[in-house]
Coordinates of C-alpha atoms in Angstrom, one line a residue:
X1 CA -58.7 -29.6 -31.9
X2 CA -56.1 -27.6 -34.3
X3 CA -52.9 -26.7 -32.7
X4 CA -51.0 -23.6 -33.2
X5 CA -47.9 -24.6 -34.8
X6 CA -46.0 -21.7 -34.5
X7 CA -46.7 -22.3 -30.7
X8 CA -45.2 -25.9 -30.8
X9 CA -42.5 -25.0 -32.7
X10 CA -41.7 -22.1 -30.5
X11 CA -42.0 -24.3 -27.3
X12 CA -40.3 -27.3 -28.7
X13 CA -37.5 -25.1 -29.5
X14 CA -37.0 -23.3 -25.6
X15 CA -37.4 -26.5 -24.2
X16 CA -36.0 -29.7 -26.1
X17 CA -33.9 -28.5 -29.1
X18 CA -30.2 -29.0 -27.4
X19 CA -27.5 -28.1 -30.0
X20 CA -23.2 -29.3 -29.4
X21 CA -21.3 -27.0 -27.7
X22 CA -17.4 -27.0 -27.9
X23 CA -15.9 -25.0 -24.9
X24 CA -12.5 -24.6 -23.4
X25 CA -11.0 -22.7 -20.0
X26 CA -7.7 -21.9 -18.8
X27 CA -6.5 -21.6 -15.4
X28 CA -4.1 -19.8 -13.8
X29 CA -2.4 -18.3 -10.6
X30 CA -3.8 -14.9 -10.2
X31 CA -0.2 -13.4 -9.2
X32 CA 1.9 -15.0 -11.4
X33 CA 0.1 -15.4 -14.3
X34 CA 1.6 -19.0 -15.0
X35 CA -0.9 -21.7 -15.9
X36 CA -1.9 -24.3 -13.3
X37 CA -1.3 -27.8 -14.6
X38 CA -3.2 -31.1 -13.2
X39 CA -6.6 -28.8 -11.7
X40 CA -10.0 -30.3 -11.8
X41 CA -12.3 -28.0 -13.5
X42 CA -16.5 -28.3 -13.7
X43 CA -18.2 -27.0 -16.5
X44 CA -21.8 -27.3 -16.3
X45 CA -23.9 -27.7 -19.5
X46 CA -27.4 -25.4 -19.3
X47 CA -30.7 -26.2 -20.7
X48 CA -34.1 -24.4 -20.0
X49 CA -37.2 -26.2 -19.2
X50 CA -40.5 -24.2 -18.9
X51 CA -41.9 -27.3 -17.8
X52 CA -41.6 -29.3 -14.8
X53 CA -40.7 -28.1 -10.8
X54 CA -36.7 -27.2 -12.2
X55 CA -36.3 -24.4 -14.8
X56 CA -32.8 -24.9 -15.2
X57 CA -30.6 -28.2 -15.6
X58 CA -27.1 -28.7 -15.6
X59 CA -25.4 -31.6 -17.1
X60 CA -21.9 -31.4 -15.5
X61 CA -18.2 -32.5 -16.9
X62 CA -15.2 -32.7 -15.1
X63 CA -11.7 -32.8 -16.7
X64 CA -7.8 -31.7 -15.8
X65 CA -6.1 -28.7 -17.0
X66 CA -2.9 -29.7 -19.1
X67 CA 1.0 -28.7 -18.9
X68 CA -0.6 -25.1 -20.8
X69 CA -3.4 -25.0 -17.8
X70 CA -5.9 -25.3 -20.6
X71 CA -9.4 -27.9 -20.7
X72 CA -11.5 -28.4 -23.2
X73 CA -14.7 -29.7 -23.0
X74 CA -17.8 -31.0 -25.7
X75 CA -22.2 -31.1 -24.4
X76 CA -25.4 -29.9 -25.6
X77 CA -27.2 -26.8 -24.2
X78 CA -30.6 -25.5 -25.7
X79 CA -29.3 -21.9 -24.2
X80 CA -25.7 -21.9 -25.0
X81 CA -24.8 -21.8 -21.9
X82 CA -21.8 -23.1 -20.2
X83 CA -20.6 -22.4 -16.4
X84 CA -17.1 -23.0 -15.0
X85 CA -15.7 -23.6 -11.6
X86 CA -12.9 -24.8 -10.1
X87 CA -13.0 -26.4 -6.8
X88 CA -10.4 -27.6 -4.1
X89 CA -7.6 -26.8 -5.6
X90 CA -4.8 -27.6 -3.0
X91 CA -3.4 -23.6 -1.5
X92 CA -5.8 -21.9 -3.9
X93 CA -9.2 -20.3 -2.9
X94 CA -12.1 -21.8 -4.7
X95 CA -13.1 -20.1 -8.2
X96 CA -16.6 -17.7 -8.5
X97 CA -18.8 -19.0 -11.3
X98 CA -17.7 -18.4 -14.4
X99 CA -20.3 -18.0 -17.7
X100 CA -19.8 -18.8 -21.2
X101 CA -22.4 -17.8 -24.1
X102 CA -22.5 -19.2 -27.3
X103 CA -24.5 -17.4 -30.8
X104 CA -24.2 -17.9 -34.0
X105 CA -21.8 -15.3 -36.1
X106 CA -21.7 -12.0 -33.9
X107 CA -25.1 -12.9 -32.1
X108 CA -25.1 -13.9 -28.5
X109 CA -27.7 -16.2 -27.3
X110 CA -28.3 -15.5 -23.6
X111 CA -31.6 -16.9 -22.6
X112 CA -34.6 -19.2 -23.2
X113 CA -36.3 -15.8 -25.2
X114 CA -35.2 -17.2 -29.0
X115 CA -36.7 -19.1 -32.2
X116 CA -33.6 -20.3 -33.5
X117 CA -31.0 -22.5 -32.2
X118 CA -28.1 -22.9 -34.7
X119 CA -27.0 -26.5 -35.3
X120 CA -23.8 -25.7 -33.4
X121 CA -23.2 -23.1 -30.5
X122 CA -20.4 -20.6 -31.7
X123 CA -18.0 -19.5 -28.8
X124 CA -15.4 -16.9 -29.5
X125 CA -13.7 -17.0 -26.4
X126 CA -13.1 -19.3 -23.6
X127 CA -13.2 -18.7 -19.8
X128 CA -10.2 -17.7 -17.8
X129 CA -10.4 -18.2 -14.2
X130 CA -7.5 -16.7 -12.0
X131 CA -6.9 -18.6 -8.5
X132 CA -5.6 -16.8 -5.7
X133 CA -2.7 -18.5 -3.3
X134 CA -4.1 -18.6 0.5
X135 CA -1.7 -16.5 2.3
X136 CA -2.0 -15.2 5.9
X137 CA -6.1 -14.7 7.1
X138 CA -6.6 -12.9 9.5
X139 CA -9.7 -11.8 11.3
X140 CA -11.5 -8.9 10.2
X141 CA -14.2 -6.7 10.8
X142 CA -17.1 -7.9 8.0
X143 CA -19.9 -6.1 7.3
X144 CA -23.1 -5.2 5.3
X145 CA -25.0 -2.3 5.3
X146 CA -28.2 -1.9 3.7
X147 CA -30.3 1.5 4.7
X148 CA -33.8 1.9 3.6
X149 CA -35.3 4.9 5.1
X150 CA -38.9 5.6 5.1
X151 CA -38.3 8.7 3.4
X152 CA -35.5 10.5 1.0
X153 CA -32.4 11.3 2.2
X154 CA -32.8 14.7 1.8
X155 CA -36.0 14.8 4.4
X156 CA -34.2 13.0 7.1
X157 CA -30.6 14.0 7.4
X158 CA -30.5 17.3 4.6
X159 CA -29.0 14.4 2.4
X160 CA -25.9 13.4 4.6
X161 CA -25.4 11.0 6.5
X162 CA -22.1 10.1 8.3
X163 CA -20.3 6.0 8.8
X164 CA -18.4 4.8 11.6
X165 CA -16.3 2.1 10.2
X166 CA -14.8 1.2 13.0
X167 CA -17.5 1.0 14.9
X168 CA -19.7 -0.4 12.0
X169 CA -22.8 2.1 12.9
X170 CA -24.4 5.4 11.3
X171 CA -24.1 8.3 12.8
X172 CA -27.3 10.1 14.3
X173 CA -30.2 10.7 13.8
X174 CA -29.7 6.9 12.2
X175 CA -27.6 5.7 14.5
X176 CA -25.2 5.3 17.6
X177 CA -21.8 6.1 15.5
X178 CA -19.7 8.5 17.1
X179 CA -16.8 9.1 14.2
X180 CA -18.0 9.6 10.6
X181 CA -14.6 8.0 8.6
X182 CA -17.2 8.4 5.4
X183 CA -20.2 10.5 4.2
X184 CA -22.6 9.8 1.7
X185 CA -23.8 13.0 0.1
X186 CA -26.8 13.3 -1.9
X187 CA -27.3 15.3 -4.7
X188 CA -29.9 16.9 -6.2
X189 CA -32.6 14.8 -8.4
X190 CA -32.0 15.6 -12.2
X191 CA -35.4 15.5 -13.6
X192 CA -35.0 15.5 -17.3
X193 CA -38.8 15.4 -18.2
X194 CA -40.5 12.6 -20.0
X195 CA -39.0 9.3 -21.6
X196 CA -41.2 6.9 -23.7
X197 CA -40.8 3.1 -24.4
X198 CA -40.1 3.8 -28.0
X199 CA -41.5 5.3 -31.3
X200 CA -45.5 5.2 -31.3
X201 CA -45.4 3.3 -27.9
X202 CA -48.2 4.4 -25.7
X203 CA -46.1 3.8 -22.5
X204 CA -44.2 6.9 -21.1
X205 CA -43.3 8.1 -17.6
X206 CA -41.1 10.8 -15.5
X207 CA -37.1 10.4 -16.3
X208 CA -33.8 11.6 -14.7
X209 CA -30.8 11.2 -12.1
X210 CA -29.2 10.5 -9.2
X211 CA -26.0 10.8 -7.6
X212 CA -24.7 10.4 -4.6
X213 CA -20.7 11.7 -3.7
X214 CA -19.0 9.0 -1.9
X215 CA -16.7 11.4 0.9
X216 CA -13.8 10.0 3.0
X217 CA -13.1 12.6 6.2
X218 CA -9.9 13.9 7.0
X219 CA -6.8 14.4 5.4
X220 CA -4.6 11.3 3.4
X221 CA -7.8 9.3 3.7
X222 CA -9.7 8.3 0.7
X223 CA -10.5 5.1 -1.8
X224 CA -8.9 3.5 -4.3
X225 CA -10.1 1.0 -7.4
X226 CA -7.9 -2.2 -7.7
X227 CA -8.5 -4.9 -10.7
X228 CA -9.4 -7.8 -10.1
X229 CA -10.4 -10.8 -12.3
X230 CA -14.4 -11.6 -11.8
X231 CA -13.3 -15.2 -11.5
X232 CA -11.1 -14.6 -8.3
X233 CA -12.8 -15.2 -4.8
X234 CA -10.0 -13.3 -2.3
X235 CA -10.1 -10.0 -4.6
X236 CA -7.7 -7.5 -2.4
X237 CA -5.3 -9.3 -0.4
X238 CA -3.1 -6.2 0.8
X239 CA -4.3 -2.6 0.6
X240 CA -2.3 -0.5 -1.8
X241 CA 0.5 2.2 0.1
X242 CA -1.2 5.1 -2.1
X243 CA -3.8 6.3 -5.0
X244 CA -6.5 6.9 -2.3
X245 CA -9.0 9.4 -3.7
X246 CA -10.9 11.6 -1.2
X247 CA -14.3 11.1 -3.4
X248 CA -16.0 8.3 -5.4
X249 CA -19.5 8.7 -7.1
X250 CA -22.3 6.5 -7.2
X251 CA -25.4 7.1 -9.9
X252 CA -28.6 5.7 -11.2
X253 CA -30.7 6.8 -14.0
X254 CA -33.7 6.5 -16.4
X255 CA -33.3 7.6 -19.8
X256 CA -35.3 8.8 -22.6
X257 CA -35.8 5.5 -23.9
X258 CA -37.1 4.3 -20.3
X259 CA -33.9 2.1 -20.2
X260 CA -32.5 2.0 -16.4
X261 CA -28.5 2.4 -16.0
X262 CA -26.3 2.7 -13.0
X263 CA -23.1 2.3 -11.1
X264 CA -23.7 -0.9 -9.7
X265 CA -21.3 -3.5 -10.6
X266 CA -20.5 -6.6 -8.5
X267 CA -17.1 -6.7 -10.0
X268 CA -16.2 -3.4 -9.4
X269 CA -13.6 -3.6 -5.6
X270 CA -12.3 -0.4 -3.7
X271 CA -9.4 -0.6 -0.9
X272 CA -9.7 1.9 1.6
X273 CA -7.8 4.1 4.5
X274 CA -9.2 6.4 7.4
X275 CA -8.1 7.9 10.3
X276 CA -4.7 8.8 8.7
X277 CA -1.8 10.3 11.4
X278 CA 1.0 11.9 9.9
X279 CA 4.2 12.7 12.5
X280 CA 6.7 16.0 11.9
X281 CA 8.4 14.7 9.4
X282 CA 5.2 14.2 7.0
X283 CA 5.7 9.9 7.6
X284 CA 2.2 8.2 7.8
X285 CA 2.0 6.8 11.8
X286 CA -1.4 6.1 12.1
X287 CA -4.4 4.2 9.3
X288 CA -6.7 2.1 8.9
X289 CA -7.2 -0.2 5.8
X290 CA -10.1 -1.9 4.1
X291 CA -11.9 -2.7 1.4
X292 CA -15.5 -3.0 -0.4
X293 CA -16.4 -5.8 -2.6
X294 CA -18.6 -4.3 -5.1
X295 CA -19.7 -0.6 -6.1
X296 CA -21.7 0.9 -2.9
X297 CA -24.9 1.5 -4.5
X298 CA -28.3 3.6 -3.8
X299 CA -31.7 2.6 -2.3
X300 CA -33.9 3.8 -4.7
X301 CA -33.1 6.3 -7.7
X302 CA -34.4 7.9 -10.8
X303 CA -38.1 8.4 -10.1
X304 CA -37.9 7.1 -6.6
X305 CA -36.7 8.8 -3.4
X306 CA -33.1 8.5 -2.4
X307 CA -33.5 6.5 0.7
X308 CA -30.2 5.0 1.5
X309 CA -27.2 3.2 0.4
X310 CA -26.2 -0.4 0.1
X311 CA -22.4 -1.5 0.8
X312 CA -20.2 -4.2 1.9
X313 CA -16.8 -4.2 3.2
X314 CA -14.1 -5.8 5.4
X315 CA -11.9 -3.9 8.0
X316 CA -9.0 -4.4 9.6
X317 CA -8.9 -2.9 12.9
X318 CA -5.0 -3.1 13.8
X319 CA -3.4 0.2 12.5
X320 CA -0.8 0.6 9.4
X321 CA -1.3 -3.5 8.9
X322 CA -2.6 -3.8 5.3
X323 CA -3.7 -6.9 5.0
X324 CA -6.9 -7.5 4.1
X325 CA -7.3 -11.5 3.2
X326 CA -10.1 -12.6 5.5
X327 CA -9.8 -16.4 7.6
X328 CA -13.5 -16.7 7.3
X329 CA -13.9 -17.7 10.4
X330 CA -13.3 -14.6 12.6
X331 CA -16.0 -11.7 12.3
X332 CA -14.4 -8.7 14.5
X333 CA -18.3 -7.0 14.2
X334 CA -20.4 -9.4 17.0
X335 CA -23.7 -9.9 15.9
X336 CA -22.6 -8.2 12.2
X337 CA -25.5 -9.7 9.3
X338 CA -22.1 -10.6 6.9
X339 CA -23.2 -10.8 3.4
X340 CA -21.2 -10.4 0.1
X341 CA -22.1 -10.2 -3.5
X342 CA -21.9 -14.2 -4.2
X343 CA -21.4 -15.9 -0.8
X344 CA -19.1 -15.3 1.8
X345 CA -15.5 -14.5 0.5
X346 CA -12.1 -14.3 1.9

């Protein structure tokens, strides 16, 4: 029986061909900036199997940052793929997962989907993980809220529909809120006709838009974007004092080249403040702070109905306190389904 030796070749080289891989990270503290000396870091090694129950191995490495909180590391990965963590660090919150890619030149080798593996992975950059100091946790109100209605927005509720935050419920004809501290206002649908696959492909469909405004109720309460480092686990520790915007948009889109795109991004974190009081003298006496973890994102979009919105956030329920670095422990919603983007964080 002749075998195809593209085919071997091709499989041979997604599953067995395992090229070095020189990587390096540096830690530091996420509020000082200084490196962190002495810290055991993982980096786990990645190669693809198409074979076998596991489709992914990791060869793991452990090492200590030096006096310049750097590590350097040397494996084989058939994917060029390297992920980094950094694990009880005494006083620090745990690292997320951090990924390093390797290609050859400018190229950037990201999965299993290749024909070439260069005799050594190429990385321009290493990782950079930023740990947090545990301060003072707290317990706080935690909180997911995915709604998927059975039909668009715009059927059920004319394309509103109103948040309690403190009470961690929608507002009617959803639910049992009683206070809308947010409203999620959907727009229109943009239809911008038909978008195909590319030139001479056969495959073609109906393309467009959708937004949704983002809307914080009442005056001096809003939303504000803070940066944060993708590595870092507690992301907001205190609200900020200002920069709250009343609005913040969400989208999702097909273009004409059928590619999707959105607004979604897991790094993306938002502090927030409602119920604002303001005495005589124009001095804030009353709000309430929190935060998301993550861009709120639609349910559906672009050819779809609009039929929800999914979000996550934290909220502390004791007025003009700002602190928003979660004990973990403590869930101030009974009962509350708490899920974040990558596990339970602080």
């Amino acid at each position: 029986m002749k075998v195809n030796a593209f085919f071997v070749f091709t499989v041979l080289a997604m599953t067995g061909i395992a090229q070095e891989m020189e990587v390096c990270a540096r830690i530091i503290d996420a509020d000082s900036r200084q490196p962190l000396t002495n810290v055991t870091v993982k980096a786990s090694y990645c190669n693809v199997r198409i074979t076998g129950s596991d489709g992914l191995n990791f060869s793991d490495q452990h090492a200590k940052t030096d006096d310049g909180g750097e590590v350097r590391f040397k494996g084989e990965s058939n994917n060029g793929e390297v992920v980094f963590s950094v694990h009880g660090c005494d006083e620090y919150y745990d690292s997320r997962w951090v990924t390093i890619r390797g290609g050859k030149g400018s190229d950037t080798m990201q999965s299993m989907s290749r024909f070439f593996v260069p005799k050594k992975w190429v990385v321009k950059d290493g990782a950079l993980i930023a740990l947090r100091k545990v301060g003072n946790p707290i317990p706080l109100g935690v909180k997911w809220c995915d709604l998927n209605l059975t039909d668009d927005m715009t059927n059920v509720c004319q394309g509103v529909l109103g948040f309690d935050l403190m009470e961690g419920e929608w507002l009617p004809p959803v639910g049992k809120g009683k206070f809308a501290d947010i409203e999620f206002i959907r727009k229109a649908h943009e239809d911008w006709g038909v978008g195909t696959l590319g030139q001479g492909s056969r495959v073609s469909k109906r393309i467009g838009r959708d937004e949704m405004v983002v809307r914080f109720v009442g005056s001096d309460n809003g939303i504000a974007a803070c940066e944060v480092d993708p590595s870092e686990t507690l992301r907001i520790r205190i609200a900020p004092i200002d920069g709250y915007k009343p609005e913040h948009v969400i989208w999702r889109e097909c273009d004409k080249s059928l590619e999707k795109k959105s607004s979604d991004d897991e790094n993306r974190c938002f502090a927030f403040r409602i119920r604002t009081k303001r005495n005589d003298k124009g001095e804030i006496v009353r709000a309430y702070f929190g935060k998301f973890y993550g861009n709120p994102k639609l349910n559906g979009g672009g050819l779809y109905p609009v039929r929800g919105v999914e979000f996550f956030y934290y909220l502390n329920p004791t007025s003009l306190d700002r602190n928003l670095e979660w004990d973990r422990k403590h869930n101030l919603f009974k009962n509350a389904k708490a899920k974040s983007i990558s596990g339970l964080l602080p």
